[in-house]
Amino acid sequence: MITIERITSASETALGDINTLLLQLRRDPSEPLGTADDLAAITGDKNVAFIVAKDGQRIVGMATLYAATKFGKKTGFVEDVVVDGTYRGQGLGQRIMETLIDEAKKMGMSQLYLTSGPDRVAAHRLYEKLGFATKETDVFRLKL
Ligand SMILES: CC(C)(COP(=O)(O)OP(=O)(O)OC[C@H]1O[C@@H](n2cnc3c(N)ncnc32)[C@H](O)[C@@H]1OP(=O)(O)O)[C@@H](O)C(=O)NCCC(=O)NCCS
């Protein structure tokens, strides 16, 4: 049985699963993978919700929610949404995102943002099904 949960601690084994997923998500395979310190920081931060799908002990899907307190509102930023290739099309991505949205409500957020490349058709259908709508804006990045 595959379970969906927010995890607040994780092992080195989990880190291997997470990095396997990141390689299926990222366009640039030379980007550094996650470290044990990253994992401890993400799982230990009360302003971050790390949602995973687990098949037994193995993490087969994930999404991360980062909370930002702004003037008058709390906003969430969704990152690193991915399901392992062999587990896609079974509803896991949707279950992960529904759990993430529930957590966002519990954490007092009034809106969620995410960005997604135009060619990520499956992800776009998923987000639209959940009620996300595109917002006209330009995304700027400064690489440091
Ligand atoms: C996007 C992703 C997480 C979806 O995960 P998934 O577990 O396969 O999705 P689900 O089975 O929960 O599908 C939920 C909905 O998403 C949409 N969807 C999923 N796969 C799709 C596909 N191949 N084509 C079109 N729509 C698709 C559908 O609306 C589907 O609902 P439906 O089954 O009622 O039609 C997965 O395809 C993935 O990891 N892709 C690579 C990484 C990626 O692009 N991440 C998003 C970065 S922004």
Short mmCIF file of C-alpha atoms and ligand atoms in Angstrom, two decimals:
data_model
loop_
_atom_site.label_atom_id
_atom_site.label_comp_id
_atom_site.label_asym_id
_atom_site.label_seq_id
_atom_site.Cartn_x
_atom_site.Cartn_y
_atom_site.Cartn_z
CA MET A 1 0.00 0.00 0.00
CA ILE A 2 1.27 3.45 -0.84
CA THR A 3 0.90 6.07 1.86
CA ILE A 4 1.12 9.86 1.62
CA GLU A 5 2.51 11.75 4.59
CA ARG A 6 4.33 14.85 5.78
CA ILE A 7 7.67 13.76 7.19
CA THR A 8 9.66 15.67 9.80
CA SER A 9 12.72 13.44 9.90
CA ALA A 10 14.38 11.15 7.38
CA SER A 11 17.26 8.73 6.99
CA GLU A 12 20.20 8.47 4.59
CA THR A 13 18.18 5.86 2.66
CA ALA A 14 15.48 8.46 2.15
CA LEU A 15 18.10 10.85 0.78
CA GLY A 16 18.98 8.30 -1.93
CA ASP A 17 15.30 8.01 -2.93
CA ILE A 18 14.91 11.81 -2.97
CA ASN A 19 17.95 12.28 -5.19
CA THR A 20 16.66 9.59 -7.56
CA LEU A 21 13.44 11.61 -7.85
CA LEU A 22 15.28 14.92 -8.31
CA LEU A 23 17.17 13.44 -11.27
CA GLN A 24 13.79 12.65 -12.88
CA LEU A 25 12.63 16.23 -12.35
CA ARG A 26 15.58 18.46 -13.12
CA ARG A 27 16.53 19.56 -16.59
CA ASP A 28 20.18 20.10 -15.67
CA PRO A 29 21.63 16.82 -14.33
CA SER A 30 24.83 18.64 -13.30
CA GLU A 31 22.96 20.58 -10.58
CA PRO A 32 24.14 19.45 -7.13
CA LEU A 33 21.99 16.77 -5.49
CA GLY A 34 20.54 16.99 -1.98
CA THR A 35 22.80 16.46 1.03
CA ALA A 36 22.04 15.08 4.47
CA ASP A 37 22.26 18.66 5.79
CA ASP A 38 19.65 19.81 3.23
CA LEU A 39 17.34 17.00 4.26
CA ALA A 40 17.71 17.78 7.96
CA ALA A 41 17.09 21.49 7.31
CA ILE A 42 13.98 20.83 5.18
CA THR A 43 12.39 18.23 7.44
CA GLY A 44 13.24 20.17 10.61
CA ASP A 45 11.85 23.55 9.49
CA LYS A 46 8.34 24.30 10.73
CA ASN A 47 7.89 26.66 7.76
CA VAL A 48 8.49 23.82 5.31
CA ALA A 49 6.14 20.90 4.68
CA PHE A 50 7.83 17.97 2.96
CA ILE A 51 5.18 15.60 1.60
CA VAL A 52 6.14 12.15 0.35
CA ALA A 53 4.51 9.07 -1.15
CA LYS A 54 5.97 5.91 0.35
CA ASP A 55 5.82 2.36 -0.97
CA GLY A 56 6.88 0.56 2.20
CA GLN A 57 9.96 2.49 3.32
CA ARG A 58 10.82 3.74 -0.19
CA ILE A 59 9.97 7.32 -1.16
CA VAL A 60 8.42 7.18 -4.65
CA GLY A 61 7.02 10.69 -4.94
CA MET A 62 7.31 14.07 -3.25
CA ALA A 63 6.49 17.75 -3.14
CA THR A 64 7.79 20.55 -0.93
CA LEU A 65 5.89 23.54 0.42
CA TYR A 66 7.73 26.65 1.67
CA ALA A 67 5.80 29.15 3.78
CA ALA A 68 6.60 32.85 3.62
CA THR A 69 5.05 35.36 6.02
CA LYS A 70 4.26 38.55 4.13
CA PHE A 71 2.51 41.72 5.26
CA GLY A 72 -1.11 40.73 5.80
CA LYS A 73 -0.85 37.23 4.40
CA LYS A 74 0.99 33.96 4.49
CA THR A 75 1.95 32.61 1.08
CA GLY A 76 3.16 29.14 0.10
CA PHE A 77 5.61 28.24 -2.64
CA VAL A 78 5.45 24.72 -4.05
CA GLU A 79 8.66 23.12 -5.31
CA ASP A 80 10.03 19.77 -6.45
CA VAL A 81 6.80 18.00 -7.41
CA VAL A 82 7.72 14.60 -8.84
CA VAL A 83 6.54 10.98 -8.91
CA ASP A 84 8.89 8.16 -9.87
CA GLY A 85 8.44 7.14 -13.51
CA THR A 86 7.24 3.62 -12.68
CA TYR A 87 4.54 4.95 -10.31
CA ARG A 88 2.98 7.63 -12.52
CA GLY A 89 -0.64 7.57 -13.66
CA GLN A 90 -1.92 5.97 -10.42
CA GLY A 91 -3.13 9.14 -8.72
CA LEU A 92 -0.08 9.63 -6.51
CA GLY A 93 0.79 13.12 -7.80
CA GLN A 94 -2.75 14.21 -7.08
CA ARG A 95 -2.76 12.65 -3.59
CA ILE A 96 0.58 14.30 -2.77
CA MET A 97 -0.69 17.71 -3.90
CA GLU A 98 -4.01 17.33 -2.04
CA THR A 99 -2.09 16.53 1.14
CA LEU A 100 0.17 19.53 0.52
CA ILE A 101 -2.86 21.81 0.07
CA ASP A 102 -4.37 20.52 3.33
CA GLU A 103 -1.08 21.26 5.11
CA ALA A 104 -1.01 24.75 3.57
CA LYS A 105 -4.47 25.46 4.98
CA LYS A 106 -3.45 24.13 8.40
CA MET A 107 -0.37 26.38 8.31
CA GLY A 108 -2.60 29.40 7.68
CA MET A 109 -1.66 30.12 4.06
CA SER A 110 -4.10 32.05 1.90
CA GLN A 111 -2.48 31.29 -1.46
CA LEU A 112 -0.02 28.97 -3.17
CA TYR A 113 2.37 29.72 -5.99
CA LEU A 114 4.38 27.45 -8.23
CA THR A 115 6.21 27.76 -11.51
CA SER A 116 6.30 25.09 -14.18
CA GLY A 117 7.93 24.91 -17.61
CA PRO A 118 5.50 25.15 -20.55
CA ASP A 119 6.36 21.65 -21.78
CA ARG A 120 5.35 19.94 -18.51
CA VAL A 121 1.94 18.95 -19.81
CA ALA A 122 1.10 16.28 -17.20
CA ALA A 123 1.97 18.63 -14.35
CA HIS A 124 -0.12 21.44 -15.85
CA ARG A 125 -3.18 19.17 -16.15
CA LEU A 126 -2.65 18.09 -12.54
CA TYR A 127 -2.39 21.67 -11.26
CA GLU A 128 -5.46 22.78 -13.22
CA LYS A 129 -7.44 19.80 -11.92
CA LEU A 130 -6.60 20.94 -8.39
CA GLY A 131 -7.76 24.51 -9.10
CA PHE A 132 -4.49 26.29 -9.85
CA ALA A 133 -4.79 28.94 -12.56
CA THR A 134 -2.05 30.77 -14.42
CA LYS A 135 -1.27 34.33 -13.35
CA GLU A 136 0.30 36.77 -15.80
CA THR A 137 3.72 37.61 -14.47
CA ASP A 138 7.36 37.39 -15.47
CA VAL A 139 9.77 35.27 -13.49
CA PHE A 140 13.22 36.82 -13.00
CA ARG A 141 16.22 34.88 -11.80
CA LEU A 142 19.67 36.06 -10.79
CA LYS A 143 22.16 33.22 -10.53
CA LEU A 144 24.60 33.82 -7.67
C1 LIG B 1 3.41 15.65 -12.90
C2 LIG B 1 3.51 14.33 -12.14
C3 LIG B 1 4.00 14.61 -10.72
C4 LIG B 1 2.10 13.72 -12.06
O1 LIG B 1 2.15 12.58 -11.22
P1 LIG B 1 1.18 11.32 -11.40
O2 LIG B 1 1.22 10.56 -10.14
O3 LIG B 1 1.53 10.59 -12.64
O4 LIG B 1 -0.23 12.05 -11.59
P2 LIG B 1 -1.67 11.44 -11.21
O5 LIG B 1 -1.71 10.01 -11.59
O6 LIG B 1 -1.97 11.78 -9.79
O7 LIG B 1 -2.63 12.25 -12.17
C5 LIG B 1 -3.45 13.31 -11.69
C6 LIG B 1 -3.89 14.15 -12.86
O8 LIG B 1 -2.75 14.73 -13.50
C7 LIG B 1 -2.97 14.79 -14.92
N1 LIG B 1 -2.02 13.92 -15.61
C8 LIG B 1 -1.20 13.00 -15.04
N2 LIG B 1 -0.43 12.42 -15.98
C9 LIG B 1 -0.78 12.98 -17.16
C10 LIG B 1 -0.32 12.81 -18.50
N3 LIG B 1 0.64 11.93 -18.80
N4 LIG B 1 -0.88 13.58 -19.46
C11 LIG B 1 -1.83 14.48 -19.17
N5 LIG B 1 -2.31 14.69 -17.92
C12 LIG B 1 -1.78 13.94 -16.93
C13 LIG B 1 -4.38 14.32 -15.13
O9 LIG B 1 -5.25 15.44 -15.03
C14 LIG B 1 -4.60 13.40 -13.95
O10 LIG B 1 -5.93 13.25 -13.60
P3 LIG B 1 -6.84 12.09 -14.33
O11 LIG B 1 -6.12 10.81 -14.09
O12 LIG B 1 -8.16 12.19 -13.66
O13 LIG B 1 -6.85 12.44 -15.79
C15 LIG B 1 4.44 13.31 -12.86
O14 LIG B 1 4.03 13.18 -14.20
C16 LIG B 1 5.92 13.70 -12.84
O15 LIG B 1 6.63 13.43 -11.86
N6 LIG B 1 6.41 14.32 -13.93
C17 LIG B 1 7.83 14.67 -14.07
C18 LIG B 1 8.24 15.78 -13.15
C19 LIG B 1 7.44 17.05 -13.35
O16 LIG B 1 7.22 17.50 -14.47
N7 LIG B 1 7.08 17.67 -12.23
C20 LIG B 1 6.35 18.93 -12.22
C21 LIG B 1 7.33 20.04 -12.17
S1 LIG B 1 6.51 21.62 -12.22
#
